[in-house]
Amino acid sequence: MKDVWVIDGHCDSILDFLEGKRSLTTPQEGGHWDIQRAKEGKVMLQFMAAFIESQYKPERGTLRGLELIHAVHRFIQINGESVVLVRQAEDLRRLAPSQVGCLLSIEGGEILGNSLFLLDIIYELGVRALGLTWNQRNAIADGAGELTQSALTQFGEKVIQRMNELGMLIDVSHLNEAGFWHVLKLSTQPILASHSCAYALCPHPRNLTDEQLKALAQNGGVVGVNFYPGFLTQEPKASLQDVVRHIQYIAEVAGVDVIGLGSDFDGIESTPAGLEGADKYGDLAKALHLAGFNDQEIEKIMYKNFMRLLSTVLK
């Protein structure tokens, strides 16, 4: 099982590329994710998150978001046949074993301001997933950091409807709980929590409760288990086994079909011991095997559940 394919639902590496810190080609440049390590880890598809930093919000959120989208396109163009932009599920199925697919995701609905037409524009630019909020409030909803029980705004309701029509993945990872339930009520398509863990094992506001995990499973959605130590454990450090522990727990509560991976590589300051970069996914597959998961279950966790979600939602 060390050779199983991988879909990773979240990394923040494009910021380093935009700021000229790394070319994202080799491990020698540092960080957690690059093309070489992704290929070694058998990553077939990487969700490349364009994270709009707090200093750009709210007035410059759209401009910064477009700058990040452009950076993803430049990264793909520079690397020729090695990296391919994935817009539809069919693009993913056509990938060669030597290629890494890249799905463009926006982390923070601030890119829209309060203008629905911008959703169509970023869709035309190749964006296929949108995190409705980061931790703060925006025109769509309240983020998990607000600790409120406010549901989606009227504008947020329109965003959900239009994302369903376009065939975009609705990402609720940073959304507050009331917003999560509101999205589930409104969406006609399965939804995504691209990088979250189990609240019962680590009570952080960014993690999902048992009820949320079960509802996500019933919805046909996916939760990408996050590698951030602060979401995995209340101990000072985390290990690969903490990731396995969260996967085991979610499987027991909501079933294997809801589980994916959402590393948060290059968006986290430290990683669990044993998962220092994108080349280590084979070790995670092996650890899942040793924990009692069979080959079919491991394939679902590593990539097939995400494949199902993408095939359902993308048009």
mmCIF file of C-alpha atoms in Angstrom:
data_model
loop_
_atom_site.group_PDB
_atom_site.id
_atom_site.type_symbol
_atom_site.label_atom_id
_atom_site.label_comp_id
_atom_site.label_asym_id
_atom_site.label_seq_id
_atom_site.Cartn_x
_atom_site.Cartn_y
_atom_site.Cartn_z
ATOM 1 C CA MET A 1 0.000 0.000 0.000
ATOM 2 C CA LYS A 2 3.000 2.367 -0.045
ATOM 3 C CA ASP A 3 2.343 2.994 -3.756
ATOM 4 C CA VAL A 4 -1.268 4.178 -3.513
ATOM 5 C CA TRP A 5 -2.243 7.419 -5.284
ATOM 6 C CA VAL A 6 -3.070 10.584 -3.312
ATOM 7 C CA ILE A 7 -5.403 13.556 -3.592
ATOM 8 C CA ASP A 8 -4.549 16.321 -1.115
ATOM 9 C CA GLY A 9 -7.388 18.755 -0.464
ATOM 10 C CA HIS A 10 -5.340 21.718 0.759
ATOM 11 C CA CYS A 11 -1.903 23.312 0.672
ATOM 12 C CA ASP A 12 -0.798 26.953 0.825
ATOM 13 C CA SER A 13 2.421 26.607 -1.160
ATOM 14 C CA ILE A 14 1.512 29.079 -3.910
ATOM 15 C CA LEU A 15 2.166 31.981 -1.507
ATOM 16 C CA ASP A 16 5.860 31.079 -1.440
ATOM 17 C CA PHE A 17 5.880 31.011 -5.235
ATOM 18 C CA LEU A 18 4.120 34.368 -5.518
ATOM 19 C CA GLU A 19 6.514 36.010 -3.078
ATOM 20 C CA GLY A 20 9.560 34.567 -4.850
ATOM 21 C CA LYS A 21 10.660 32.421 -1.918
ATOM 22 C CA ARG A 22 10.530 29.082 -3.767
ATOM 23 C CA SER A 23 9.994 27.783 -7.276
ATOM 24 C CA LEU A 24 8.099 24.778 -5.814
ATOM 25 C CA THR A 25 10.185 22.346 -7.840
ATOM 26 C CA THR A 26 12.658 20.687 -5.425
ATOM 27 C CA PRO A 27 12.978 19.941 -1.684
ATOM 28 C CA GLN A 28 16.267 21.860 -1.487
ATOM 29 C CA GLU A 29 14.297 25.101 -1.381
ATOM 30 C CA GLY A 30 12.584 24.136 1.897
ATOM 31 C CA GLY A 31 8.902 24.065 2.751
ATOM 32 C CA HIS A 32 6.624 21.033 2.725
ATOM 33 C CA TRP A 33 5.394 20.752 -0.874
ATOM 34 C CA ASP A 34 7.056 20.840 -4.283
ATOM 35 C CA ILE A 35 6.711 18.983 -7.568
ATOM 36 C CA GLN A 36 9.495 16.504 -6.796
ATOM 37 C CA ARG A 37 8.102 15.515 -3.411
ATOM 38 C CA ALA A 38 4.552 15.418 -4.755
ATOM 39 C CA LYS A 39 5.630 12.921 -7.410
ATOM 40 C CA GLU A 40 7.540 10.852 -4.842
ATOM 41 C CA GLY A 41 4.400 10.808 -2.676
ATOM 42 C CA LYS A 42 2.263 9.802 -5.697
ATOM 43 C CA VAL A 43 0.114 12.932 -5.447
ATOM 44 C CA MET A 44 -2.156 12.807 -8.503
ATOM 45 C CA LEU A 45 -4.045 15.976 -7.543
ATOM 46 C CA GLN A 46 -3.149 18.868 -5.275
ATOM 47 C CA PHE A 47 -5.765 21.425 -4.266
ATOM 48 C CA MET A 48 -3.691 24.617 -4.500
ATOM 49 C CA ALA A 49 -5.250 27.112 -2.106
ATOM 50 C CA ALA A 50 -5.008 30.829 -2.803
ATOM 51 C CA PHE A 51 -5.105 32.172 0.757
ATOM 52 C CA ILE A 52 -6.060 35.830 1.020
ATOM 53 C CA GLU A 53 -4.096 37.133 3.992
ATOM 54 C CA SER A 54 -5.736 39.306 6.649
ATOM 55 C CA GLN A 55 -3.861 42.494 5.709
ATOM 56 C CA TYR A 56 -5.637 42.511 2.335
ATOM 57 C CA LYS A 57 -9.138 42.299 3.803
ATOM 58 C CA PRO A 58 -11.639 43.618 3.044
ATOM 59 C CA GLU A 59 -10.765 46.389 0.572
ATOM 60 C CA ARG A 60 -7.992 44.573 -1.359
ATOM 61 C CA GLY A 61 -9.317 41.024 -1.107
ATOM 62 C CA THR A 62 -10.381 40.801 -4.745
ATOM 63 C CA LEU A 63 -7.079 42.154 -6.062
ATOM 64 C CA ARG A 64 -5.004 39.827 -3.873
ATOM 65 C CA GLY A 65 -7.151 36.853 -4.840
ATOM 66 C CA LEU A 66 -6.668 37.562 -8.536
ATOM 67 C CA GLU A 67 -2.936 37.952 -7.967
ATOM 68 C CA LEU A 68 -2.839 34.485 -6.382
ATOM 69 C CA ILE A 69 -4.888 32.952 -9.194
ATOM 70 C CA HIS A 70 -2.452 34.424 -11.694
ATOM 71 C CA ALA A 71 0.441 32.958 -9.685
ATOM 72 C CA VAL A 72 -1.052 29.462 -9.955
ATOM 73 C CA HIS A 73 -1.384 29.847 -13.723
ATOM 74 C CA ARG A 74 2.233 31.082 -13.988
ATOM 75 C CA PHE A 75 3.431 28.144 -11.887
ATOM 76 C CA ILE A 76 1.662 25.699 -14.194
ATOM 77 C CA GLN A 77 2.882 27.441 -17.340
ATOM 78 C CA ILE A 78 6.501 27.495 -16.176
ATOM 79 C CA ASN A 79 6.466 23.781 -15.404
ATOM 80 C CA GLY A 80 5.104 22.687 -18.772
ATOM 81 C CA GLU A 81 3.804 19.119 -18.833
ATOM 82 C CA SER A 82 4.720 18.375 -15.193
ATOM 83 C CA VAL A 83 1.715 20.192 -13.712
ATOM 84 C CA VAL A 84 -1.775 20.289 -15.228
ATOM 85 C CA LEU A 85 -4.695 22.529 -14.244
ATOM 86 C CA VAL A 86 -7.751 20.408 -13.460
ATOM 87 C CA ARG A 87 -11.084 22.051 -14.277
ATOM 88 C CA GLN A 88 -13.311 18.979 -14.743
ATOM 89 C CA ALA A 89 -13.214 15.424 -13.412
ATOM 90 C CA GLU A 90 -12.330 14.268 -16.920
ATOM 91 C CA ASP A 91 -9.084 16.288 -16.728
ATOM 92 C CA LEU A 92 -8.141 14.270 -13.675
ATOM 93 C CA ARG A 93 -8.828 10.970 -15.392
ATOM 94 C CA ARG A 94 -6.598 12.003 -18.316
ATOM 95 C CA LEU A 95 -3.551 12.747 -16.152
ATOM 96 C CA ALA A 96 -0.409 10.790 -16.998
ATOM 97 C CA PRO A 97 1.422 9.043 -14.113
ATOM 98 C CA SER A 98 4.274 11.531 -14.543
ATOM 99 C CA GLN A 99 1.994 14.547 -14.050
ATOM 100 C CA VAL A 100 0.622 16.309 -10.973
ATOM 101 C CA GLY A 101 -2.859 17.753 -11.280
ATOM 102 C CA CYS A 102 -3.574 21.117 -9.696
ATOM 103 C CA LEU A 103 -7.066 22.201 -8.643
ATOM 104 C CA LEU A 104 -7.393 25.935 -8.023
ATOM 105 C CA SER A 105 -9.057 26.754 -4.714
ATOM 106 C CA ILE A 106 -9.672 30.095 -2.997
ATOM 107 C CA GLU A 107 -9.366 30.257 0.780
ATOM 108 C CA GLY A 108 -11.621 33.121 1.749
ATOM 109 C CA GLY A 109 -14.774 34.484 0.136
ATOM 110 C CA GLU A 110 -13.337 37.992 0.429
ATOM 111 C CA ILE A 111 -12.326 37.654 -3.210
ATOM 112 C CA LEU A 112 -15.990 38.207 -4.081
ATOM 113 C CA GLY A 113 -16.484 41.278 -1.923
ATOM 114 C CA ASN A 114 -20.273 41.446 -2.139
ATOM 115 C CA SER A 115 -20.487 40.933 -5.924
ATOM 116 C CA LEU A 116 -21.922 37.657 -7.156
ATOM 117 C CA PHE A 117 -20.667 38.191 -10.729
ATOM 118 C CA LEU A 118 -17.095 37.776 -9.476
ATOM 119 C CA LEU A 119 -17.919 34.125 -8.760
ATOM 120 C CA ASP A 120 -18.480 33.575 -12.482
ATOM 121 C CA ILE A 121 -15.258 35.414 -13.280
ATOM 122 C CA ILE A 122 -13.071 33.292 -11.004
ATOM 123 C CA TYR A 123 -14.800 30.178 -12.348
ATOM 124 C CA GLU A 124 -13.793 31.232 -15.862
ATOM 125 C CA LEU A 125 -10.241 31.676 -14.532
ATOM 126 C CA GLY A 126 -10.204 28.020 -13.457
ATOM 127 C CA VAL A 127 -11.219 28.175 -9.796
ATOM 128 C CA ARG A 128 -13.178 25.073 -8.825
ATOM 129 C CA ALA A 129 -13.320 25.301 -5.012
ATOM 130 C CA LEU A 130 -14.074 28.182 -2.669
ATOM 131 C CA GLY A 131 -13.626 28.309 1.089
ATOM 132 C CA LEU A 132 -16.554 30.525 2.063
ATOM 133 C CA THR A 133 -14.652 32.163 4.912
ATOM 134 C CA TRP A 134 -11.332 32.114 6.650
ATOM 135 C CA ASN A 135 -11.565 32.698 10.401
ATOM 136 C CA GLN A 136 -13.173 36.144 10.179
ATOM 137 C CA ARG A 137 -16.572 37.446 9.146
ATOM 138 C CA ASN A 138 -17.133 38.436 5.539
ATOM 139 C CA ALA A 139 -20.103 39.235 3.298
ATOM 140 C CA ILE A 140 -20.957 35.516 3.002
ATOM 141 C CA ALA A 141 -20.845 34.292 6.598
ATOM 142 C CA ASP A 142 -18.928 34.216 9.881
ATOM 143 C CA GLY A 143 -15.682 32.297 10.152
ATOM 144 C CA ALA A 144 -14.888 29.801 12.903
ATOM 145 C CA GLY A 145 -12.799 32.398 14.714
ATOM 146 C CA GLU A 146 -15.825 34.630 15.346
ATOM 147 C CA LEU A 147 -17.377 32.076 17.741
ATOM 148 C CA THR A 148 -20.893 33.230 16.782
ATOM 149 C CA GLN A 149 -24.070 31.372 15.878
ATOM 150 C CA SER A 150 -24.912 33.513 12.852
ATOM 151 C CA ALA A 151 -25.976 31.660 9.712
ATOM 152 C CA LEU A 152 -25.207 32.651 6.129
ATOM 153 C CA THR A 153 -26.150 36.122 4.941
ATOM 154 C CA GLN A 154 -28.600 36.614 2.070
ATOM 155 C CA PHE A 155 -25.582 37.160 -0.165
ATOM 156 C CA GLY A 156 -24.109 33.908 1.165
ATOM 157 C CA GLU A 157 -27.281 32.058 0.183
ATOM 158 C CA LYS A 158 -26.925 33.376 -3.366
ATOM 159 C CA VAL A 159 -23.269 32.255 -3.435
ATOM 160 C CA ILE A 160 -24.257 28.692 -2.498
ATOM 161 C CA GLN A 161 -26.941 28.587 -5.180
ATOM 162 C CA ARG A 162 -24.601 29.891 -7.880
ATOM 163 C CA MET A 163 -21.758 27.546 -6.878
ATOM 164 C CA ASN A 164 -24.172 24.624 -7.248
ATOM 165 C CA GLU A 165 -25.182 25.885 -10.696
ATOM 166 C CA LEU A 166 -21.583 26.341 -11.851
ATOM 167 C CA GLY A 167 -20.311 23.059 -10.425
ATOM 168 C CA MET A 168 -17.929 24.367 -7.764
ATOM 169 C CA LEU A 169 -16.861 22.681 -4.537
ATOM 170 C CA ILE A 170 -18.222 24.474 -1.463
ATOM 171 C CA ASP A 171 -15.516 24.360 1.218
ATOM 172 C CA VAL A 172 -16.727 24.815 4.825
ATOM 173 C CA SER A 173 -13.481 24.175 6.684
ATOM 174 C CA HIS A 174 -13.201 27.668 8.223
ATOM 175 C CA LEU A 175 -16.938 28.301 8.513
ATOM 176 C CA ASN A 176 -18.660 28.635 11.876
ATOM 177 C CA GLU A 177 -20.996 25.817 12.919
ATOM 178 C CA ALA A 178 -24.237 27.668 12.229
ATOM 179 C CA GLY A 179 -22.988 28.427 8.744
ATOM 180 C CA PHE A 180 -22.064 24.769 8.249
ATOM 181 C CA TRP A 181 -25.629 23.655 8.956
ATOM 182 C CA HIS A 182 -27.058 26.409 6.773
ATOM 183 C CA VAL A 183 -24.885 25.314 3.832
ATOM 184 C CA LEU A 184 -26.001 21.695 4.254
ATOM 185 C CA LYS A 185 -29.623 22.817 4.189
ATOM 186 C CA LEU A 186 -29.179 24.882 1.028
ATOM 187 C CA SER A 187 -26.715 22.970 -1.128
ATOM 188 C CA THR A 188 -28.026 20.540 -3.710
ATOM 189 C CA GLN A 189 -24.536 19.042 -4.065
ATOM 190 C CA PRO A 190 -22.141 17.319 -1.631
ATOM 191 C CA ILE A 191 -19.828 19.695 0.197
ATOM 192 C CA LEU A 192 -16.211 19.683 1.330
ATOM 193 C CA ALA A 193 -14.347 20.400 4.561
ATOM 194 C CA SER A 194 -10.943 20.483 2.920
ATOM 195 C CA HIS A 195 -8.690 20.606 6.003
ATOM 196 C CA SER A 196 -10.320 19.817 9.352
ATOM 197 C CA CYS A 197 -10.106 17.156 12.079
ATOM 198 C CA ALA A 198 -12.311 15.579 14.762
ATOM 199 C CA TYR A 199 -13.422 17.896 17.584
ATOM 200 C CA ALA A 200 -13.952 14.978 19.965
ATOM 201 C CA LEU A 201 -10.210 14.194 19.875
ATOM 202 C CA CYS A 202 -9.013 17.795 19.878
ATOM 203 C CA PRO A 203 -11.578 20.456 20.872
ATOM 204 C CA HIS A 204 -10.507 23.265 18.555
ATOM 205 C CA PRO A 205 -13.164 25.543 16.935
ATOM 206 C CA ARG A 206 -11.807 24.584 13.494
ATOM 207 C CA ASN A 207 -12.530 20.890 14.020
ATOM 208 C CA LEU A 208 -15.815 19.111 13.292
ATOM 209 C CA THR A 209 -18.153 17.628 15.885
ATOM 210 C CA ASP A 210 -19.482 14.079 15.617
ATOM 211 C CA GLU A 211 -22.811 15.477 14.416
ATOM 212 C CA GLN A 212 -21.098 17.479 11.680
ATOM 213 C CA LEU A 213 -19.042 14.468 10.562
ATOM 214 C CA LYS A 214 -22.155 12.281 10.358
ATOM 215 C CA ALA A 215 -24.055 14.947 8.445
ATOM 216 C CA LEU A 216 -21.167 15.395 6.024
ATOM 217 C CA ALA A 217 -21.173 11.643 5.402
ATOM 218 C CA GLN A 218 -24.929 11.603 4.792
ATOM 219 C CA ASN A 219 -24.465 14.507 2.377
ATOM 220 C CA GLY A 220 -21.895 12.519 0.372
ATOM 221 C CA GLY A 221 -19.215 15.040 1.235
ATOM 222 C CA VAL A 222 -15.587 14.677 2.290
ATOM 223 C CA VAL A 223 -13.461 15.913 5.196
ATOM 224 C CA GLY A 224 -9.755 16.256 4.440
ATOM 225 C CA VAL A 225 -7.907 15.386 7.654
ATOM 226 C CA ASN A 226 -5.549 18.251 8.509
ATOM 227 C CA PHE A 227 -1.898 17.668 9.526
ATOM 228 C CA TYR A 228 -1.674 20.773 11.720
ATOM 229 C CA PRO A 229 -0.484 19.576 15.167
ATOM 230 C CA GLY A 230 -2.801 22.037 16.944
ATOM 231 C CA PHE A 231 -5.846 20.360 15.371
ATOM 232 C CA LEU A 232 -4.571 16.823 16.031
ATOM 233 C CA THR A 233 -3.609 16.860 19.693
ATOM 234 C CA GLN A 234 -3.407 19.013 22.806
ATOM 235 C CA GLU A 235 0.117 17.728 23.390
ATOM 236 C CA PRO A 236 3.117 19.921 22.432
ATOM 237 C CA LYS A 237 3.975 17.815 19.398
ATOM 238 C CA ALA A 238 2.117 15.527 16.997
ATOM 239 C CA SER A 239 3.097 12.453 15.015
ATOM 240 C CA LEU A 240 1.872 10.460 12.041
ATOM 241 C CA GLN A 241 0.004 8.268 14.520
ATOM 242 C CA ASP A 242 -2.113 11.250 15.581
ATOM 243 C CA VAL A 243 -3.291 11.591 11.975
ATOM 244 C CA VAL A 244 -4.102 7.869 11.943
ATOM 245 C CA ARG A 245 -5.973 8.303 15.241
ATOM 246 C CA HIS A 246 -8.232 10.994 13.754
ATOM 247 C CA ILE A 247 -8.838 8.899 10.634
ATOM 248 C CA GLN A 248 -9.762 5.891 12.782
ATOM 249 C CA TYR A 249 -12.115 7.979 14.892
ATOM 250 C CA ILE A 250 -13.881 9.574 11.914
ATOM 251 C CA ALA A 251 -14.243 6.134 10.309
ATOM 252 C CA GLU A 252 -15.891 4.802 13.485
ATOM 253 C CA VAL A 253 -18.255 7.786 13.811
ATOM 254 C CA ALA A 254 -19.176 8.520 10.195
ATOM 255 C CA GLY A 255 -17.674 5.789 7.996
ATOM 256 C CA VAL A 256 -14.653 5.504 5.733
ATOM 257 C CA ASP A 257 -16.426 7.062 2.730
ATOM 258 C CA VAL A 258 -16.305 10.569 4.238
ATOM 259 C CA ILE A 259 -12.525 10.658 4.822
ATOM 260 C CA GLY A 260 -9.898 12.326 2.667
ATOM 261 C CA LEU A 261 -6.614 14.143 3.257
ATOM 262 C CA GLY A 262 -6.076 17.891 3.583
ATOM 263 C CA SER A 263 -2.491 18.350 4.705
ATOM 264 C CA ASP A 264 -2.381 22.167 4.987
ATOM 265 C CA PHE A 265 1.265 21.876 3.883
ATOM 266 C CA ASP A 266 3.070 25.231 3.831
ATOM 267 C CA GLY A 267 0.167 26.775 5.698
ATOM 268 C CA ILE A 268 1.323 25.277 9.004
ATOM 269 C CA GLU A 269 4.484 26.091 10.946
ATOM 270 C CA SER A 270 5.224 22.492 11.909
ATOM 271 C CA THR A 271 4.119 19.047 10.775
ATOM 272 C CA PRO A 272 3.535 15.763 12.591
ATOM 273 C CA ALA A 273 6.715 13.706 12.974
ATOM 274 C CA GLY A 274 6.779 11.308 10.044
ATOM 275 C CA LEU A 275 4.756 13.591 7.740
ATOM 276 C CA GLU A 276 7.292 16.313 7.055
ATOM 277 C CA GLY A 277 6.419 16.719 3.397
ATOM 278 C CA ALA A 278 4.434 15.524 0.395
ATOM 279 C CA ASP A 279 6.862 12.649 -0.169
ATOM 280 C CA LYS A 280 5.709 10.930 3.057
ATOM 281 C CA TYR A 281 2.226 9.846 1.991
ATOM 282 C CA GLY A 282 3.384 6.289 1.403
ATOM 283 C CA ASP A 283 4.296 6.067 5.088
ATOM 284 C CA LEU A 284 0.784 7.198 5.996
ATOM 285 C CA ALA A 285 -0.713 4.489 3.772
ATOM 286 C CA LYS A 286 1.502 1.909 5.459
ATOM 287 C CA ALA A 287 0.484 3.163 8.916
ATOM 288 C CA LEU A 288 -3.198 2.894 7.972
ATOM 289 C CA HIS A 289 -2.599 -0.685 6.862
ATOM 290 C CA LEU A 290 -0.932 -1.493 10.187
ATOM 291 C CA ALA A 291 -3.886 0.141 11.975
ATOM 292 C CA GLY A 292 -6.254 -2.391 10.388
ATOM 293 C CA PHE A 293 -7.604 -0.627 7.305
ATOM 294 C CA ASN A 294 -7.834 -2.869 4.245
ATOM 295 C CA ASP A 295 -6.542 -1.956 0.784
ATOM 296 C CA GLN A 296 -9.938 -0.760 -0.476
ATOM 297 C CA GLU A 297 -10.460 1.485 2.560
ATOM 298 C CA ILE A 298 -6.975 2.968 2.239
ATOM 299 C CA GLU A 299 -7.540 3.789 -1.423
ATOM 300 C CA LYS A 300 -10.788 5.551 -0.491
ATOM 301 C CA ILE A 301 -9.056 7.629 2.178
ATOM 302 C CA MET A 302 -6.018 8.478 0.063
ATOM 303 C CA TYR A 303 -7.846 9.468 -3.153
ATOM 304 C CA LYS A 304 -11.021 7.653 -4.173
ATOM 305 C CA ASN A 305 -13.425 9.549 -1.887
ATOM 306 C CA PHE A 306 -12.155 12.810 -3.361
ATOM 307 C CA MET A 307 -12.489 11.333 -6.862
ATOM 308 C CA ARG A 308 -16.136 10.528 -6.142
ATOM 309 C CA LEU A 309 -16.787 14.061 -4.870
ATOM 310 C CA LEU A 310 -15.086 15.674 -7.858
ATOM 311 C CA SER A 311 -16.965 13.459 -10.317
ATOM 312 C CA THR A 312 -20.249 14.417 -8.662
ATOM 313 C CA VAL A 313 -19.771 18.190 -8.371
ATOM 314 C CA LEU A 314 -17.556 19.372 -11.221
ATOM 315 C CA LYS A 315 -19.281 19.984 -14.540
#
